[in-house]
mmCIF file of N, CA and C in Angstrom:
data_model
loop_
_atom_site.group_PDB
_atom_site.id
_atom_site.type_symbol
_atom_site.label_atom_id
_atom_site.label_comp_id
_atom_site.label_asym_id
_atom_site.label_seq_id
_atom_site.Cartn_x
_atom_site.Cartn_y
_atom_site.Cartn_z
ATOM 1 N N UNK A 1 -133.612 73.399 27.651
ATOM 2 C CA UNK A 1 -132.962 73.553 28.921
ATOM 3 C C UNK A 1 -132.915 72.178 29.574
ATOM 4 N N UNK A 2 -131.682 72.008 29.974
ATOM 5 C CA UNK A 2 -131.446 70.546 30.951
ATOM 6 C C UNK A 2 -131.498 70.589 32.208
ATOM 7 N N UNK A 3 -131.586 70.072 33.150
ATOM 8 C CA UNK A 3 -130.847 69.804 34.423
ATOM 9 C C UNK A 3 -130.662 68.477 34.813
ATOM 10 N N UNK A 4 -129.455 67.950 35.966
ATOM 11 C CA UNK A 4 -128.956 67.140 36.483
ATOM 12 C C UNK A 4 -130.050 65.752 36.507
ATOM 13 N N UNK A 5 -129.758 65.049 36.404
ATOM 14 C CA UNK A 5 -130.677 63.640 36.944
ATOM 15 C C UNK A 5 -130.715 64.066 38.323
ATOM 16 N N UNK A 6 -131.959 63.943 38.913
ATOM 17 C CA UNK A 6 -132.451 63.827 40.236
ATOM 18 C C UNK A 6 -132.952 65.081 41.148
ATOM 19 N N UNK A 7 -132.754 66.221 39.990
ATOM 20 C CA UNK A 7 -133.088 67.353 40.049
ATOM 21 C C UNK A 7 -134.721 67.150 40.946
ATOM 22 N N UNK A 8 -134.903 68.186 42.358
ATOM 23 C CA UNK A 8 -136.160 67.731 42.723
ATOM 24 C C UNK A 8 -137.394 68.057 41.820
ATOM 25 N N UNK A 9 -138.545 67.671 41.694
ATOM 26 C CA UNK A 9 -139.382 67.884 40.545
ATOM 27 C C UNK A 9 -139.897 69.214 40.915
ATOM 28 N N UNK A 10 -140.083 70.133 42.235
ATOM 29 C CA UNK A 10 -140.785 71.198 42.290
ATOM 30 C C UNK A 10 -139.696 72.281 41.756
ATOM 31 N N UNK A 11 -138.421 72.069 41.366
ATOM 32 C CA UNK A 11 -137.728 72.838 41.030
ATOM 33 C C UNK A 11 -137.768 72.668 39.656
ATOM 34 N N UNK A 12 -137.859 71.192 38.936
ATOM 35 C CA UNK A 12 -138.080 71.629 37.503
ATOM 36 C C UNK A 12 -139.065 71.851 37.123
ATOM 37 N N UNK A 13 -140.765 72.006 38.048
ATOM 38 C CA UNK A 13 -141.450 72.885 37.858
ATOM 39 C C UNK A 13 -141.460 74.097 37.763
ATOM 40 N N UNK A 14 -141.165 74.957 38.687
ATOM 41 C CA UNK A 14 -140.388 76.485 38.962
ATOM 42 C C UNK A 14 -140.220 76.721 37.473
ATOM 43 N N UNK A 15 -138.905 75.693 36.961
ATOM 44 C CA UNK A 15 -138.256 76.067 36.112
ATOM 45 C C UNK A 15 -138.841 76.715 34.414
ATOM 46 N N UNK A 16 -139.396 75.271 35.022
ATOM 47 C CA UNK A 16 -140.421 75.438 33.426
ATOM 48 C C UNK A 16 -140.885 76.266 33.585
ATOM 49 N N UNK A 17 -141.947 76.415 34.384
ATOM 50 C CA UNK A 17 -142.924 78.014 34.185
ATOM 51 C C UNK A 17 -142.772 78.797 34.218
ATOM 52 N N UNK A 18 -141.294 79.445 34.562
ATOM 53 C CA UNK A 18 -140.662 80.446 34.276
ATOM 54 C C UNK A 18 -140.155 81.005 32.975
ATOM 55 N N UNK A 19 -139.975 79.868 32.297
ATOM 56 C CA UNK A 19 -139.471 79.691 31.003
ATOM 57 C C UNK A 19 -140.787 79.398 30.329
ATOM 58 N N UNK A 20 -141.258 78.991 30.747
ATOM 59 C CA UNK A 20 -142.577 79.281 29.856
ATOM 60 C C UNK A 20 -142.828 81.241 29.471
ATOM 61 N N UNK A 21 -142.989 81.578 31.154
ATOM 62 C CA UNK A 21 -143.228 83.095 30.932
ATOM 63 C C UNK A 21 -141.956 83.758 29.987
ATOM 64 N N UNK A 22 -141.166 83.437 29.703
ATOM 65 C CA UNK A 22 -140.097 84.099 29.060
ATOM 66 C C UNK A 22 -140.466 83.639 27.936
ATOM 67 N N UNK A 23 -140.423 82.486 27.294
ATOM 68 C CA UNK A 23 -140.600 82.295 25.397
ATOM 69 C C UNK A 23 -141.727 82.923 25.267
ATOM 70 N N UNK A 24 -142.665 83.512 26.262
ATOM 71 C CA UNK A 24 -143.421 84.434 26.043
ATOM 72 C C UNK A 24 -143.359 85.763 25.087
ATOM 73 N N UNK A 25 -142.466 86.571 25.692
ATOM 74 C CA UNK A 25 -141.823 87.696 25.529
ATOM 75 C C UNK A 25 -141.708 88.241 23.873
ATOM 76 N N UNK A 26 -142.713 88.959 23.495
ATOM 77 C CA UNK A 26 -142.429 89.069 21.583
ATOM 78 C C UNK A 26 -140.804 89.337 21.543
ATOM 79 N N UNK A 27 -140.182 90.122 22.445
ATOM 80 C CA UNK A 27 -138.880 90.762 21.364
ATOM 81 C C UNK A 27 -138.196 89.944 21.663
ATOM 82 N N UNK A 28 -138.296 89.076 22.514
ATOM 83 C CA UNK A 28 -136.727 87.628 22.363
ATOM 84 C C UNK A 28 -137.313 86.621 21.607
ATOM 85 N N UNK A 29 -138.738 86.142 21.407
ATOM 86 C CA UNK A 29 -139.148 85.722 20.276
ATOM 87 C C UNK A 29 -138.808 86.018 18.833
ATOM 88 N N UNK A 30 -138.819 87.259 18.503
ATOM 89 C CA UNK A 30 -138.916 87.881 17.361
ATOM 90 C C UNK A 30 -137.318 87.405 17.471
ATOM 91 N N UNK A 31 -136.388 87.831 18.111
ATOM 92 C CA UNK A 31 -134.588 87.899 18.191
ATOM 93 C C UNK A 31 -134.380 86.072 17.802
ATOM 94 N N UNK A 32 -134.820 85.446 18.336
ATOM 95 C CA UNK A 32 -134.834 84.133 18.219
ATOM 96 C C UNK A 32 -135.046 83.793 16.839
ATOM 97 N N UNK A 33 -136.148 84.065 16.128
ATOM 98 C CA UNK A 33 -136.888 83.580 15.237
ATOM 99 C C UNK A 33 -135.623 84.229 14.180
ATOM 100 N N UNK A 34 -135.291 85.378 14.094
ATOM 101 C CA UNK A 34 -134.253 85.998 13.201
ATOM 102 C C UNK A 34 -132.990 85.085 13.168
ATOM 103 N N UNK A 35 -133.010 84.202 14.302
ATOM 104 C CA UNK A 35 -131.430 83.327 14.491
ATOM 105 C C UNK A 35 -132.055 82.140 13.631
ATOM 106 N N UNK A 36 -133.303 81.838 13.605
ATOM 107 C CA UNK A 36 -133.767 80.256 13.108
ATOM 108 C C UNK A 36 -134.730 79.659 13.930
ATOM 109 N N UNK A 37 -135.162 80.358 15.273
ATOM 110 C CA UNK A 37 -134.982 79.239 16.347
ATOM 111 C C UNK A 37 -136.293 79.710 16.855
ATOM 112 N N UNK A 38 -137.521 78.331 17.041
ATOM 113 C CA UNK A 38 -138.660 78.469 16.626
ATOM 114 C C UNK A 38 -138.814 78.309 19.103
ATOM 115 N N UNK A 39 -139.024 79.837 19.588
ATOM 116 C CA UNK A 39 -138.911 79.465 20.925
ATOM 117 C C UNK A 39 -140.495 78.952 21.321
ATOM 118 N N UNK A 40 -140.313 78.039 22.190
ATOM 119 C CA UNK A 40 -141.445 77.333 22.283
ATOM 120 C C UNK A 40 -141.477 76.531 24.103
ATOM 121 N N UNK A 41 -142.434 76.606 24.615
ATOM 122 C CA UNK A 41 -142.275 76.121 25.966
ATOM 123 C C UNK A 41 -143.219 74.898 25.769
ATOM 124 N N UNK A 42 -142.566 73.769 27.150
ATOM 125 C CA UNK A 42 -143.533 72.891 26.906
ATOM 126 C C UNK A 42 -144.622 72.826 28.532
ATOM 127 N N UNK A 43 -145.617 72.265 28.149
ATOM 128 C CA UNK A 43 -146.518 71.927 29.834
ATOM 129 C C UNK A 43 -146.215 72.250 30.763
ATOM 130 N N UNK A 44 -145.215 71.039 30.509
ATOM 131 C CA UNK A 44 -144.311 70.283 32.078
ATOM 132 C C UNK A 44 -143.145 69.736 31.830
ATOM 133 N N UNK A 45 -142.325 69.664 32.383
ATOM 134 C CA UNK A 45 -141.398 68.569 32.508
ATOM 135 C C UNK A 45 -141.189 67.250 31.795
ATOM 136 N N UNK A 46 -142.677 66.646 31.411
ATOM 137 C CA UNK A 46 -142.604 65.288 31.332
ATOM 138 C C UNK A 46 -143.068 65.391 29.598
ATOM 139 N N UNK A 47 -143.337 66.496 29.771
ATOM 140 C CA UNK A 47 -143.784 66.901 27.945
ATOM 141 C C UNK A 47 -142.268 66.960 27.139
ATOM 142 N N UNK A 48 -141.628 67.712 28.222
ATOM 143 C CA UNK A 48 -140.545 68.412 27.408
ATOM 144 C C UNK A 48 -139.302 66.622 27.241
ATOM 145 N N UNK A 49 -139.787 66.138 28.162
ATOM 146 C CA UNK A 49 -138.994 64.387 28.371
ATOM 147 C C UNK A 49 -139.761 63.582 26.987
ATOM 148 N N UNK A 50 -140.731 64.032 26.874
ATOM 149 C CA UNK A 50 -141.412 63.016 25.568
ATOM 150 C C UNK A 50 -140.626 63.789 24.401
ATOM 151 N N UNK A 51 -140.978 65.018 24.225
ATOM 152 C CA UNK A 51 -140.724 65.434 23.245
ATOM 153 C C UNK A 51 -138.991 65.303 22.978
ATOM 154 N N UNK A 52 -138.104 65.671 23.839
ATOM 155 C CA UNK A 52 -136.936 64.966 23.892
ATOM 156 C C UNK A 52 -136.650 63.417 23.541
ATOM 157 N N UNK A 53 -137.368 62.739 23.924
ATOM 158 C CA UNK A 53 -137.471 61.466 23.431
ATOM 159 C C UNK A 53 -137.845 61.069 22.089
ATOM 160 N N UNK A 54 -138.837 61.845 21.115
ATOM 161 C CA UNK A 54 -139.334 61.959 20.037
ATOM 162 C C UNK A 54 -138.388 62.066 19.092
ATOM 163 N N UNK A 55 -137.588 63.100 19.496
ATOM 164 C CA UNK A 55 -136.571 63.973 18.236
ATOM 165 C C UNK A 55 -135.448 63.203 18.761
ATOM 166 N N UNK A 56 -135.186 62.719 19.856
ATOM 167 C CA UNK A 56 -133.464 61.237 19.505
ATOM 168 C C UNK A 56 -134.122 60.406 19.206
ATOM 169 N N UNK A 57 -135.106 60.076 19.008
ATOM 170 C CA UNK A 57 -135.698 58.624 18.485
ATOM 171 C C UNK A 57 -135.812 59.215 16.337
ATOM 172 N N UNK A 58 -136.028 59.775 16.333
ATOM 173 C CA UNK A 58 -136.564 60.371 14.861
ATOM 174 C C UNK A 58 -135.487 60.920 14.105
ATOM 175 N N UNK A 59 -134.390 61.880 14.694
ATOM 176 C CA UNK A 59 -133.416 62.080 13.958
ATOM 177 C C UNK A 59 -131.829 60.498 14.206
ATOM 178 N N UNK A 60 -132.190 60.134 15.504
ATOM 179 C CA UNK A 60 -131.165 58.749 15.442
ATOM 180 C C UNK A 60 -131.170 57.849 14.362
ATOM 181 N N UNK A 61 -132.765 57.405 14.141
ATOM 182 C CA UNK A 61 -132.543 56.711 12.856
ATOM 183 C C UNK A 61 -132.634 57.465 11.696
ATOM 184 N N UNK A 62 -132.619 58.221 11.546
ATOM 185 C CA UNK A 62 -131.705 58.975 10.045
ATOM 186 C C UNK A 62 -130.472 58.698 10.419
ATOM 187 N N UNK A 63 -129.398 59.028 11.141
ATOM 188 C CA UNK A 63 -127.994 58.878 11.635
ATOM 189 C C UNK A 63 -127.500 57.436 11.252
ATOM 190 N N UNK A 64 -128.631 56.659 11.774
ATOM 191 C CA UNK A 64 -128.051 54.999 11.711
ATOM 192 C C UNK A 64 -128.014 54.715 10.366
ATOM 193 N N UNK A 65 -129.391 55.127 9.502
ATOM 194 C CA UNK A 65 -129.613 55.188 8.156
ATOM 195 C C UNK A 65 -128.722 55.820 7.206
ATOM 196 N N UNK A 66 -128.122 57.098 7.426
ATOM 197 C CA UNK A 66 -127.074 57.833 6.835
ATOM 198 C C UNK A 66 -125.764 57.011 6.911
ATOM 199 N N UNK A 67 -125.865 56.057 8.302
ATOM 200 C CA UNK A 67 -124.282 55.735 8.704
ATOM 201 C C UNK A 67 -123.599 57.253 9.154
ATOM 202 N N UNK A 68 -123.722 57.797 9.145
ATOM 203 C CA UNK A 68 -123.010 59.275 9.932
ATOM 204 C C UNK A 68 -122.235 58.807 11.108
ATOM 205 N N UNK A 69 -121.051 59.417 10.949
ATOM 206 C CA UNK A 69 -120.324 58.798 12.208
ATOM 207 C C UNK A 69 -119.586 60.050 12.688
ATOM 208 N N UNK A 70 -119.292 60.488 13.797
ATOM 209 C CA UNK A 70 -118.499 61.703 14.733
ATOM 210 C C UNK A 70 -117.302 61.296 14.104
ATOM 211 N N UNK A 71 -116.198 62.522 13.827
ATOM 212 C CA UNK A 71 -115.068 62.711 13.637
ATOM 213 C C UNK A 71 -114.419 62.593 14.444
#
C-alpha cells in the first residue's frame, strides 16, 4: 500500500495498523496465498520504506544486469 509524499505520519500510522489487523484475517490470507501472494504487514511505516528500499535496490540490479528494458 502507498500513499502521497507528505502524507501526515499519524495517518500512515492509522493506516498501517489497520492493515496490519487485516493481513491478519485467515480467509483473505488463505484467498491470497491461493493467488501467490505471501500477505504480510510491516511494524511501521519506516519498515515498510526499508523494505521497499531493499527489493528496488535487489531486483534493480538484476534489471541493469539483465539489460531489460520497458517496451
Amino acid at each position: 500500500m502507498f500513499a502521497p509524499a507528505g502524507t501526515p505520519a499519524d495517518i500512515l500510522n492509522r493506516v498501517n495498523a489497520e492493515l496490519g489487523k487485516i493481513a491478519q484475517i485467515a480467509q483473505l490470507r488463505e484467498q491470497l496465498a491461493n493467488l501467490g501472494i505471501d500477505a504480510t504487514a510491516s511494524a511501521s511505516p519506516a519498515e515498510a520504506r526499508a523494505y521497499r528500499d531493499a527489493e528496488v535496490e535487489k531486483w534493480g540490479k538484476l534489471v541493469r544486469a539483465l539489460g531489460v528494458k520497458a517496451e
